[in-house]
Amino acid sequence: DNIQICNATTAAQYFHLLRRQMHRTTQRPLIIFAPKSGLRSKAYRSPVSEFIDGEFQELLPDPMNVNETAVTRLVLASGKVVHEAREQRDKVGAAMAVAAVEQLYPWPYEAVAAELSRFPNCKEIVWLQEEPENMGPWNGIKGRLFEAHGDSYEIRRISRSDAGSPATG
């Protein structure tokens, strides 16, 4: 646990991430992934109250307003794909929750377990990433997901196929 790898999906999260880094008694390197599209996106905006009263959360729970017992799938994702997945879920009305993993390392075991406990009928955990399988966070976190939840949930990933180059175009 000598580094931190984070991908903040709201302005308040980014602020509190930097604030937490500054106030730590034991400094360790902080790697932040942040897409440029977040600078203009309304989905990344935060109310002023979140800057004043909040703190960095390793996992942002799904803010959906549905019956939690209807959820059968928890989708974990990081970055802008979280917002895209939530939009698509709302459009088709799928019975799934989409949580934003804001800290990829160290892995937020307790936060993921707490989010899973909200959905008593959840049977599946899906890791969603826009990168090809061999380039995104999947290879780093799949062992942690299976270690913590492999006995209780079906675990799979959704991503592009393996690729030898970072861009398809």
Backbone as ProteinMPNN parsed JSONL, in Angstrom:
{"seq_chain_A": "DNIQICNATTAAQYFHLLRRQMHRTTQRPLIIFAPKSGLRSKAYRSPVSEFIDGEFQELLPDPMNVNETAVTRLVLASGKVVHEAREQRDKVGAAMAVAAVEQLYPWPYEAVAAELSRFPNCKEIVWLQEEPENMGPWNGIKGRLFEAHGDSYEIRRISRSDAGSPATG", "coords_chain_A": {"N_chain_A": [[0.821, -1.199, 0.0], [1.86, 1.275, -0.849], [1.309, 3.263, -2.653], [-1.314, 5.287, -4.156], [-4.054, 4.911, -6.309], [-6.335, 6.633, -8.113], [-9.525, 7.639, -9.494], [-11.337, 10.139, -9.905], [-14.767, 10.98, -10.139], [-16.393, 13.149, -9.793], [-16.465, 16.704, -9.247], [-16.268, 17.453, -6.547], [-15.244, 15.119, -5.395], [-12.71, 15.049, -6.58], [-11.6, 17.379, -5.477], [-11.647, 16.706, -2.692], [-9.998, 14.498, -2.741], [-7.477, 15.586, -3.403], [-7.243, 17.236, -1.197], [-7.216, 15.372, 0.922], [-4.792, 14.126, 0.345], [-3.006, 16.21, 0.804], [-3.27, 16.64, 3.566], [-2.431, 14.318, 4.787], [-0.534, 12.482, 7.172], [1.419, 10.615, 6.631], [2.972, 10.651, 3.726], [2.321, 9.43, 0.467], [2.792, 8.428, -2.93], [0.392, 9.719, -5.235], [-1.648, 8.773, -7.797], [-3.609, 10.034, -10.281], [-6.268, 9.414, -12.385], [-7.956, 11.149, -14.787], [-10.389, 12.06, -17.007], [-10.314, 14.392, -19.751], [-12.772, 15.133, -20.705], [-14.377, 15.381, -18.517], [-14.076, 17.947, -17.582], [-15.904, 19.6, -18.832], [-18.313, 18.332, -18.585], [-21.621, 18.0, -17.376], [-22.287, 15.967, -15.686], [-20.159, 15.658, -13.969], [-20.269, 17.707, -12.206], [-20.627, 19.198, -8.938], [-22.611, 19.952, -6.047], [-22.188, 22.885, -3.969], [-22.353, 22.263, -1.268], [-21.264, 19.69, -1.052], [-18.568, 20.164, -1.28], [-18.027, 21.573, 1.033], [-18.961, 20.036, 3.266], [-18.277, 17.407, 2.705], [-16.181, 14.452, 2.17], [-13.46, 12.547, 0.782], [-14.598, 9.71, -0.904], [-14.054, 6.315, -1.259], [-15.574, 4.7, -2.85], [-18.328, 5.578, -4.758], [-21.632, 5.283, -4.056], [-24.443, 4.012, -5.941], [-26.722, 6.449, -6.859], [-29.373, 5.94, -7.454], [-32.971, 5.909, -7.419], [-34.673, 3.508, -6.759], [-36.353, 0.401, -6.055], [-34.431, -1.373, -3.919], [-34.397, -4.102, -3.551], [-34.993, -5.099, -6.002], [-32.743, -5.078, -7.532], [-30.454, -7.036, -9.273], [-27.94, -7.131, -10.241], [-24.768, -5.758, -9.729], [-22.919, -3.251, -11.042], [-19.639, -2.353, -11.264], [-17.52, 0.327, -11.874], [-15.12, 2.686, -13.204], [-14.358, 6.084, -13.626], [-15.345, 8.02, -16.562], [-17.032, 6.22, -17.799], [-18.806, 5.361, -15.901], [-20.825, 7.32, -15.696], [-21.9, 7.125, -18.26], [-22.837, 4.481, -18.24], [-24.82, 4.63, -16.261], [-26.624, 6.402, -17.475], [-27.451, 4.84, -19.679], [-28.568, 2.638, -18.333], [-30.733, 3.893, -17.051], [-32.157, 4.633, -19.294], [-32.998, 2.185, -20.461], [-34.142, 0.937, -18.317], [-33.029, -1.099, -16.674], [-32.57, -3.632, -14.133], [-30.352, -2.979, -12.288], [-27.504, -1.805, -10.427], [-25.154, 0.863, -10.554], [-22.076, 1.486, -9.457], [-19.52, 3.814, -8.616], [-16.179, 3.249, -8.615], [-13.872, 4.911, -6.983], [-11.341, 4.805, -5.946], [-8.836, 2.875, -7.007], [-6.586, 1.566, -6.119], [-5.187, 1.456, -2.897], [-7.442, -1.327, -2.94], [-10.893, -0.808, -2.311], [-12.163, -2.687, -0.23], [-14.05, -2.784, 1.969], [-15.9, -0.758, 1.301], [-16.967, -1.704, -1.115], [-18.164, -4.063, -0.203], [-20.081, -2.937, 1.507], [-21.702, -1.597, -0.341], [-22.667, -3.78, -1.792], [-24.2, -4.979, 0.204], [-26.467, -3.423, 0.267], [-28.15, -4.456, -1.63], [-30.033, -7.042, -1.467], [-30.822, -9.114, -3.212], [-28.937, -9.313, -5.152], [-27.011, -11.01, -7.506], [-24.863, -10.982, -9.135], [-21.705, -9.563, -9.928], [-20.337, -7.119, -11.907], [-17.544, -5.955, -13.626], [-16.99, -3.043, -15.334], [-15.36, -1.598, -18.044], [-14.029, 0.804, -20.319], [-11.722, 0.457, -21.703], [-9.606, -1.871, -23.566], [-9.479, -5.337, -22.532], [-6.864, -6.079, -21.674], [-5.713, -3.658, -20.991], [-7.014, -1.974, -19.186], [-8.121, -1.488, -15.735], [-8.921, -4.068, -14.988], [-7.186, -6.398, -14.892], [-5.732, -5.846, -12.614], [-7.598, -5.772, -10.561], [-9.269, -8.001, -10.626], [-8.49, -10.284, -9.181], [-8.819, -9.387, -6.566], [-11.588, -8.978, -6.447], [-12.545, -11.628, -6.853], [-11.342, -12.882, -4.667], [-12.617, -11.633, -2.464], [-15.375, -11.874, -3.012], [-15.98, -14.043, -4.618], [-17.132, -16.499, -3.837], [-19.775, -15.937, -3.322], [-20.987, -14.499, -5.366], [-21.581, -14.285, -8.912], [-18.969, -13.342, -10.974], [-17.871, -11.139, -13.446], [-16.491, -9.491, -16.379], [-16.964, -6.6, -18.438], [-15.74, -5.408, -21.349], [-13.704, -4.077, -24.011], [-12.247, -6.308, -26.432], [-9.01, -7.946, -26.044], [-6.234, -5.963, -27.057], [-3.575, -4.862, -29.183], [-2.841, -2.287, -29.482], [-3.413, 1.024, -28.137], [-5.516, 2.476, -29.284], [-8.402, 2.197, -31.399], [-8.781, 3.351, -33.838]], "CA_chain_A": [[0.0, 0.0, 0.0], [2.766, 2.419, -0.865], [0.803, 4.268, -3.589], [-2.766, 5.35, -4.312], [-4.483, 5.131, -7.684], [-7.718, 7.096, -8.015], [-10.176, 8.162, -10.686], [-12.464, 10.898, -9.361], [-15.826, 11.184, -11.131], [-17.102, 14.403, -9.535], [-15.565, 17.795, -8.858], [-16.058, 17.392, -5.099], [-14.351, 14.0, -5.133], [-11.368, 15.487, -6.974], [-11.182, 18.335, -4.45], [-11.375, 16.012, -1.43], [-8.851, 13.631, -2.967], [-6.28, 16.424, -3.252], [-7.221, 17.704, 0.2], [-6.77, 14.237, 1.734], [-3.363, 13.939, 0.075], [-2.271, 17.305, 1.432], [-3.35, 16.561, 5.025], [-1.945, 13.037, 5.3], [0.714, 12.538, 7.934], [2.356, 9.792, 5.88], [2.773, 10.92, 2.302], [2.635, 8.398, -0.509], [2.443, 8.925, -4.261], [-1.004, 9.684, -5.659], [-1.828, 8.759, -9.248], [-5.002, 10.374, -10.565], [-6.751, 9.33, -13.76], [-9.09, 12.059, -14.94], [-10.582, 12.381, -18.424], [-10.522, 15.806, -20.072], [-14.201, 15.371, -20.942], [-14.988, 15.725, -17.239], [-13.994, 19.385, -17.348], [-17.091, 20.253, -19.382], [-19.496, 17.497, -18.405], [-22.521, 18.319, -16.266], [-22.312, 14.819, -14.778], [-19.053, 15.776, -13.017], [-20.5, 18.845, -11.314], [-21.0, 18.9, -7.552], [-23.137, 21.107, -5.314], [-21.239, 23.507, -3.041], [-22.416, 21.567, 0.025], [-20.358, 18.538, -1.068], [-17.206, 20.665, -1.066], [-17.919, 22.058, 2.409], [-19.212, 19.004, 4.274], [-17.918, 16.067, 2.279], [-14.83, 13.913, 2.231], [-13.244, 11.611, -0.317], [-15.19, 8.385, -0.742], [-13.369, 5.355, -2.115], [-16.583, 4.198, -3.772], [-19.556, 6.367, -4.727], [-22.78, 4.401, -4.266], [-25.39, 4.395, -6.985], [-27.739, 7.322, -6.267], [-30.682, 5.689, -8.055], [-34.129, 5.856, -6.529], [-35.512, 2.358, -7.101], [-36.455, -0.634, -5.036], [-33.127, -2.032, -3.83], [-34.567, -5.555, -3.636], [-35.143, -5.46, -7.416], [-31.419, -5.097, -8.17], [-29.841, -8.365, -9.337], [-26.581, -6.991, -10.759], [-24.02, -4.562, -9.353], [-21.865, -2.922, -11.996], [-18.576, -1.508, -10.728], [-16.774, 0.96, -12.96], [-14.331, 3.823, -12.771], [-14.198, 7.107, -14.651], [-16.51, 8.539, -17.272], [-17.926, 5.131, -18.184], [-19.834, 5.28, -14.856], [-21.933, 8.193, -16.083], [-22.494, 6.56, -19.466], [-23.576, 3.278, -17.855], [-26.03, 5.049, -15.544], [-27.552, 6.938, -18.482], [-27.998, 3.712, -20.435], [-29.418, 1.886, -17.409], [-31.97, 4.65, -16.881], [-32.879, 4.625, -20.568], [-33.627, 0.88, -20.703], [-34.813, 0.489, -17.101], [-32.45, -2.361, -16.201], [-32.557, -3.85, -12.678], [-28.954, -3.045, -11.873], [-26.927, -0.617, -9.803], [-23.835, 1.202, -11.1], [-21.299, 2.198, -8.441], [-18.261, 4.376, -9.112], [-14.992, 2.941, -7.819], [-13.052, 6.116, -7.069], [-9.966, 4.442, -5.575], [-8.538, 1.558, -7.561], [-5.582, 0.937, -5.258], [-5.599, 0.147, -2.425], [-8.814, -1.688, -3.278], [-11.826, -0.486, -1.216], [-12.915, -3.897, 0.124], [-15.193, -2.497, 2.844], [-16.883, 0.051, 0.579], [-17.642, -2.59, -2.072], [-19.031, -4.938, 0.593], [-21.211, -2.129, 1.98], [-22.597, -1.368, -1.483], [-23.333, -5.057, -2.064], [-25.184, -5.265, 1.259], [-27.695, -2.672, -0.032], [-28.951, -5.17, -2.617], [-30.103, -8.419, -0.968], [-31.059, -10.084, -4.285], [-27.863, -9.206, -6.14], [-26.376, -12.298, -7.757], [-23.762, -10.834, -10.075], [-20.867, -8.365, -9.914], [-19.747, -6.908, -13.228], [-16.596, -4.855, -13.762], [-17.16, -2.411, -16.638], [-14.303, -0.661, -18.416], [-14.059, 1.122, -21.743], [-10.451, 0.041, -22.285], [-9.502, -3.304, -23.836], [-9.276, -6.152, -21.332], [-5.468, -6.101, -21.235], [-5.184, -2.316, -20.751], [-7.71, -1.281, -18.11], [-7.852, -1.939, -14.366], [-9.416, -5.42, -14.725], [-6.129, -7.332, -14.489], [-5.287, -5.522, -11.265], [-8.635, -5.906, -9.53], [-10.073, -9.228, -10.695], [-8.122, -11.149, -8.063], [-9.414, -8.842, -5.345], [-13.024, -9.264, -6.49], [-12.753, -13.056, -6.63], [-10.929, -13.179, -3.29], [-13.588, -11.135, -1.492], [-16.784, -12.138, -3.311], [-16.11, -15.135, -5.577], [-17.977, -17.586, -3.347], [-21.157, -15.498, -3.151], [-21.514, -13.82, -6.549], [-20.967, -14.512, -10.214], [-18.146, -12.166, -11.272], [-17.406, -11.085, -14.83], [-16.103, -8.17, -16.842], [-17.399, -6.138, -19.756], [-14.729, -4.509, -21.898], [-13.314, -4.423, -25.371], [-11.343, -7.457, -26.5], [-7.581, -7.635, -25.97], [-5.744, -5.197, -28.2], [-2.145, -4.584, -29.178], [-2.623, -0.84, -29.507], [-4.368, 1.69, -27.257], [-6.637, 3.085, -30.002], [-8.947, 1.347, -32.454], [-8.863, 4.112, -35.086]], "C_chain_A": [[0.863, 1.26, 0.0], [2.386, 3.477, -1.9], [-0.718, 4.287, -3.516], [-3.048, 5.595, -5.781], [-5.966, 5.453, -7.637], [-8.209, 7.639, -9.35], [-11.441, 8.871, -10.226], [-13.489, 11.204, -10.448], [-16.715, 12.382, -10.827], [-16.078, 15.454, -9.11], [-15.262, 17.751, -7.365], [-15.112, 16.25, -4.734], [-12.903, 14.379, -5.461], [-10.796, 16.44, -5.928], [-10.787, 17.611, -3.163], [-10.207, 15.03, -1.553], [-7.546, 14.409, -2.793], [-6.128, 16.915, -1.817], [-6.719, 16.601, 1.135], [-5.272, 14.017, 1.564], [-2.525, 14.98, 0.807], [-2.213, 17.153, 2.958], [-2.855, 15.237, 5.61], [-0.655, 13.217, 6.075], [1.804, 11.716, 7.252], [2.073, 9.989, 4.399], [3.13, 9.688, 1.476], [2.177, 8.892, -1.877], [0.962, 8.722, -4.585], [-1.047, 9.774, -7.174], [-3.304, 8.999, -9.507], [-5.258, 10.216, -12.057], [-7.957, 10.246, -13.844], [-9.25, 12.408, -16.414], [-10.812, 13.87, -18.639], [-11.999, 16.118, -20.268], [-14.925, 15.749, -19.656], [-14.971, 17.212, -16.937], [-15.254, 20.113, -17.807], [-18.388, 19.514, -19.091], [-20.326, 17.912, -17.191], [-22.554, 17.188, -15.242], [-21.226, 14.908, -13.708], [-19.254, 16.906, -12.013], [-20.943, 18.378, -9.932], [-21.605, 20.14, -6.916], [-22.103, 21.616, -4.306], [-21.214, 22.762, -1.709], [-21.48, 20.36, 0.078], [-18.897, 18.955, -0.884], [-17.0, 21.024, 0.403], [-17.975, 20.916, 3.413], [-18.644, 17.634, 3.932], [-16.495, 15.66, 2.592], [-14.689, 12.923, 1.085], [-13.844, 10.259, 0.025], [-14.524, 7.441, -1.738], [-14.298, 4.748, -3.151], [-17.814, 5.082, -3.635], [-20.724, 5.44, -5.01], [-23.667, 4.906, -5.396], [-26.489, 5.236, -6.353], [-29.158, 7.055, -6.766], [-31.774, 5.583, -6.998], [-35.067, 4.745, -6.975], [-35.535, 1.399, -5.923], [-35.149, -1.434, -5.011], [-33.236, -3.551, -3.888], [-34.727, -6.017, -5.081], [-33.799, -5.599, -8.122], [-30.823, -6.498, -8.098], [-28.388, -8.312, -9.8], [-25.982, -5.681, -10.26], [-22.893, -4.384, -10.354], [-20.894, -1.974, -11.299], [-17.79, -0.958, -11.908], [-16.017, 2.146, -12.4], [-14.193, 4.806, -13.923], [-15.487, 7.452, -15.364], [-17.484, 7.451, -17.7], [-19.031, 4.924, -17.141], [-21.055, 6.088, -15.266], [-22.657, 7.646, -17.313], [-23.328, 5.326, -19.141], [-24.869, 3.631, -17.121], [-27.072, 5.617, -16.501], [-28.229, 5.812, -19.246], [-28.937, 2.877, -19.57], [-30.768, 2.573, -17.235], [-32.819, 4.627, -18.143], [-33.637, 3.31, -20.781], [-34.344, 0.325, -19.476], [-34.313, -0.84, -16.561], [-32.43, -2.422, -14.677], [-31.124, -4.041, -12.206], [-28.542, -1.73, -11.24], [-25.546, -0.405, -10.412], [-23.108, 2.054, -10.063], [-19.967, 2.646, -9.033], [-17.126, 4.039, -8.155], [-14.021, 4.101, -8.019], [-11.593, 5.844, -6.718], [-9.722, 3.019, -6.041], [-7.486, 0.814, -6.746], [-5.226, 1.893, -4.135], [-7.093, -0.089, -2.666], [-9.744, -1.438, -2.085], [-12.735, -1.672, -0.84], [-14.183, -3.582, 0.918], [-16.277, -1.71, 2.125], [-17.65, -0.794, -0.437], [-18.596, -3.517, -1.331], [-20.256, -4.184, 1.097], [-22.202, -1.87, 0.853], [-23.352, -2.648, -1.833], [-24.42, -5.359, -1.04], [-26.487, -4.498, 1.057], [-28.665, -3.475, -0.891], [-29.034, -6.657, -2.255], [-30.295, -9.479, -2.055], [-30.019, -10.012, -5.399], [-27.164, -10.558, -6.267], [-25.091, -12.176, -8.575], [-23.036, -9.504, -9.859], [-20.204, -8.279, -11.286], [-18.763, -5.749, -13.141], [-16.719, -4.339, -15.187], [-16.004, -1.452, -16.884], [-14.372, -0.422, -19.911], [-12.779, 0.689, -22.448], [-10.512, -1.439, -22.671], [-9.152, -4.065, -22.554], [-7.855, -6.068, -20.791], [-4.897, -4.721, -20.926], [-5.859, -1.574, -19.61], [-7.378, -1.876, -16.756], [-8.207, -3.401, -14.087], [-8.329, -6.367, -14.231], [-5.621, -7.069, -13.082], [-6.322, -5.785, -10.187], [-9.379, -7.229, -9.551], [-9.75, -10.179, -9.547], [-8.74, -10.688, -6.755], [-10.916, -9.108, -5.302], [-13.298, -10.734, -6.202], [-12.402, -13.452, -5.2], [-12.022, -12.807, -2.291], [-15.009, -11.625, -1.743], [-17.02, -13.328, -4.233], [-17.006, -16.272, -5.135], [-19.455, -17.221, -3.349], [-21.797, -14.938, -4.413], [-20.841, -14.34, -7.81], [-20.219, -13.223, -10.561], [-17.685, -12.248, -12.719], [-17.034, -9.656, -15.187], [-16.75, -7.892, -18.184], [-16.359, -5.123, -20.211], [-14.545, -4.836, -23.368], [-12.392, -5.633, -25.31], [-9.9, -6.998, -26.349], [-7.147, -6.891, -27.223], [-4.255, -4.934, -28.055], [-1.825, -3.104, -29.211], [-3.699, -0.156, -28.675], [-5.576, 2.287, -27.964], [-7.105, 2.163, -31.125], [-8.951, 2.043, -33.801], [-7.549, 4.231, -35.707]], "O_chain_A": [[0.614, 2.194, 0.763], [3.073, 4.491, -2.015], [-1.333, 3.419, -2.896], [-2.365, 6.39, -6.427], [-6.766, 4.64, -7.174], [-7.425, 8.039, -10.211], [-12.507, 8.258, -10.166], [-13.13, 11.635, -11.544], [-17.697, 12.611, -11.533], [-14.975, 15.129, -8.672], [-14.124, 17.986, -6.957], [-14.267, 16.406, -3.852], [-11.986, 14.063, -4.704], [-9.634, 16.314, -5.54], [-9.72, 17.868, -2.606], [-9.51, 14.766, -0.573], [-6.625, 13.948, -2.119], [-5.018, 16.997, -1.292], [-5.906, 16.852, 2.025], [-4.567, 13.752, 2.537], [-1.47, 14.669, 1.36], [-1.206, 17.504, 3.573], [-2.867, 15.068, 6.83], [0.211, 14.003, 5.69], [2.978, 12.082, 7.293], [1.048, 9.538, 3.888], [4.111, 8.997, 1.754], [1.254, 9.703, -1.958], [0.369, 7.696, -4.253], [-0.546, 10.731, -7.764], [-4.155, 8.258, -9.013], [-4.563, 10.803, -12.886], [-8.885, 10.123, -13.045], [-8.346, 12.992, -17.011], [-11.431, 14.535, -17.808], [-12.432, 17.244, -20.025], [-15.982, 16.377, -19.706], [-15.763, 17.69, -16.125], [-15.626, 21.133, -17.228], [-19.466, 20.052, -19.342], [-19.785, 18.147, -16.11], [-22.819, 17.424, -14.063], [-21.357, 14.297, -12.647], [-18.478, 17.038, -11.067], [-21.546, 17.317, -9.777], [-21.174, 21.258, -7.2], [-21.247, 20.858, -3.849], [-20.158, 22.646, -1.088], [-20.955, 20.038, 1.144], [-18.085, 18.175, -0.386], [-15.921, 20.803, 0.953], [-17.135, 20.832, 4.309], [-18.546, 16.78, 4.812], [-15.72, 16.408, 3.188], [-15.682, 12.509, 0.487], [-13.623, 9.728, 1.114], [-14.445, 7.744, -2.928], [-13.849, 4.328, -4.218], [-18.294, 5.312, -2.525], [-20.803, 4.864, -6.096], [-23.635, 6.084, -5.752], [-27.131, 4.788, -5.403], [-30.056, 7.862, -6.524], [-31.527, 5.218, -5.849], [-36.14, 5.016, -7.512], [-34.824, 1.577, -4.934], [-34.81, -2.099, -5.991], [-32.266, -4.222, -4.238], [-34.608, -7.21, -5.359], [-33.73, -6.181, -9.204], [-30.697, -7.079, -7.02], [-27.683, -9.321, -9.76], [-26.609, -4.626, -10.354], [-22.027, -5.247, -10.499], [-21.29, -0.918, -10.806], [-17.438, -1.695, -12.828], [-16.243, 2.562, -11.263], [-13.94, 4.409, -15.06], [-16.581, 7.215, -14.852], [-18.656, 7.74, -17.94], [-20.081, 4.369, -17.462], [-22.184, 5.601, -15.194], [-23.885, 7.702, -17.392], [-24.408, 5.142, -19.702], [-25.9, 2.995, -17.341], [-28.264, 5.346, -16.357], [-29.445, 5.83, -19.438], [-29.995, 2.455, -20.037], [-31.815, 1.925, -17.267], [-34.048, 4.604, -18.075], [-34.783, 3.32, -21.228], [-35.079, -0.657, -19.584], [-35.102, -1.63, -16.042], [-32.29, -1.397, -14.009], [-30.736, -5.129, -11.778], [-29.146, -0.685, -11.481], [-24.851, -1.364, -10.745], [-23.48, 3.202, -9.821], [-19.366, 1.944, -9.846], [-17.117, 4.496, -7.012], [-13.426, 4.253, -9.086], [-10.706, 6.58, -7.149], [-10.326, 2.075, -5.532], [-7.491, -0.415, -6.688], [-4.979, 3.067, -4.409], [-7.898, 0.84, -2.602], [-9.413, -1.817, -0.961], [-13.936, -1.646, -1.108], [-15.265, -4.059, 0.578], [-17.462, -1.976, 2.325], [-18.857, -0.615, -0.601], [-19.721, -3.734, -1.782], [-21.356, -4.736, 1.111], [-23.413, -1.918, 1.069], [-24.544, -2.603, -2.137], [-25.453, -5.935, -1.384], [-27.514, -4.88, 1.618], [-29.866, -3.208, -0.885], [-28.194, -7.445, -2.691], [-29.959, -10.642, -1.832], [-30.209, -10.592, -6.468], [-26.777, -11.169, -5.271], [-24.326, -13.133, -8.695], [-23.659, -8.465, -9.639], [-19.594, -9.237, -11.76], [-19.107, -4.679, -12.638], [-16.571, -5.101, -16.142], [-15.701, -0.601, -16.047], [-14.724, -1.316, -20.68], [-12.762, 0.568, -23.673], [-11.361, -2.179, -22.172], [-8.598, -3.496, -21.613], [-7.659, -5.995, -19.578], [-3.708, -4.611, -20.626], [-5.292, -0.603, -19.111], [-6.454, -2.682, -16.639], [-7.828, -3.926, -13.04], [-8.534, -7.071, -13.242], [-5.126, -7.985, -12.424], [-5.971, -5.997, -9.026], [-10.063, -7.556, -8.58], [-10.652, -10.813, -8.999], [-9.14, -11.508, -5.929], [-11.46, -9.427, -4.245], [-14.177, -11.06, -5.403], [-13.094, -14.269, -4.593], [-12.32, -13.576, -1.377], [-15.779, -11.781, -0.795], [-18.165, -13.596, -4.596], [-17.59, -16.952, -5.978], [-20.306, -18.11, -3.374], [-23.023, -14.904, -4.521], [-19.69, -14.776, -7.785], [-20.78, -12.133, -10.451], [-17.177, -13.276, -13.168], [-17.235, -8.731, -14.4], [-17.044, -8.801, -18.959], [-16.125, -4.113, -19.548], [-15.161, -5.763, -23.896], [-11.828, -5.943, -24.261], [-9.595, -5.815, -26.505], [-7.638, -7.162, -28.318], [-3.739, -4.8, -26.946], [-0.681, -2.703, -28.995], [-4.792, -0.7, -28.521], [-6.576, 2.581, -27.309], [-6.308, 1.441, -31.723], [-9.113, 1.38, -34.825], [-7.421, 4.841, -36.769]]}, "name": "protein", "num_of_chains": 1, "seq": "DNIQICNATTAAQYFHLLRRQMHRTTQRPLIIFAPKSGLRSKAYRSPVSEFIDGEFQELLPDPMNVNETAVTRLVLASGKVVHEAREQRDKVGAAMAVAAVEQLYPWPYEAVAAELSRFPNCKEIVWLQEEPENMGPWNGIKGRLFEAHGDSYEIRRISRSDAGSPATG"}
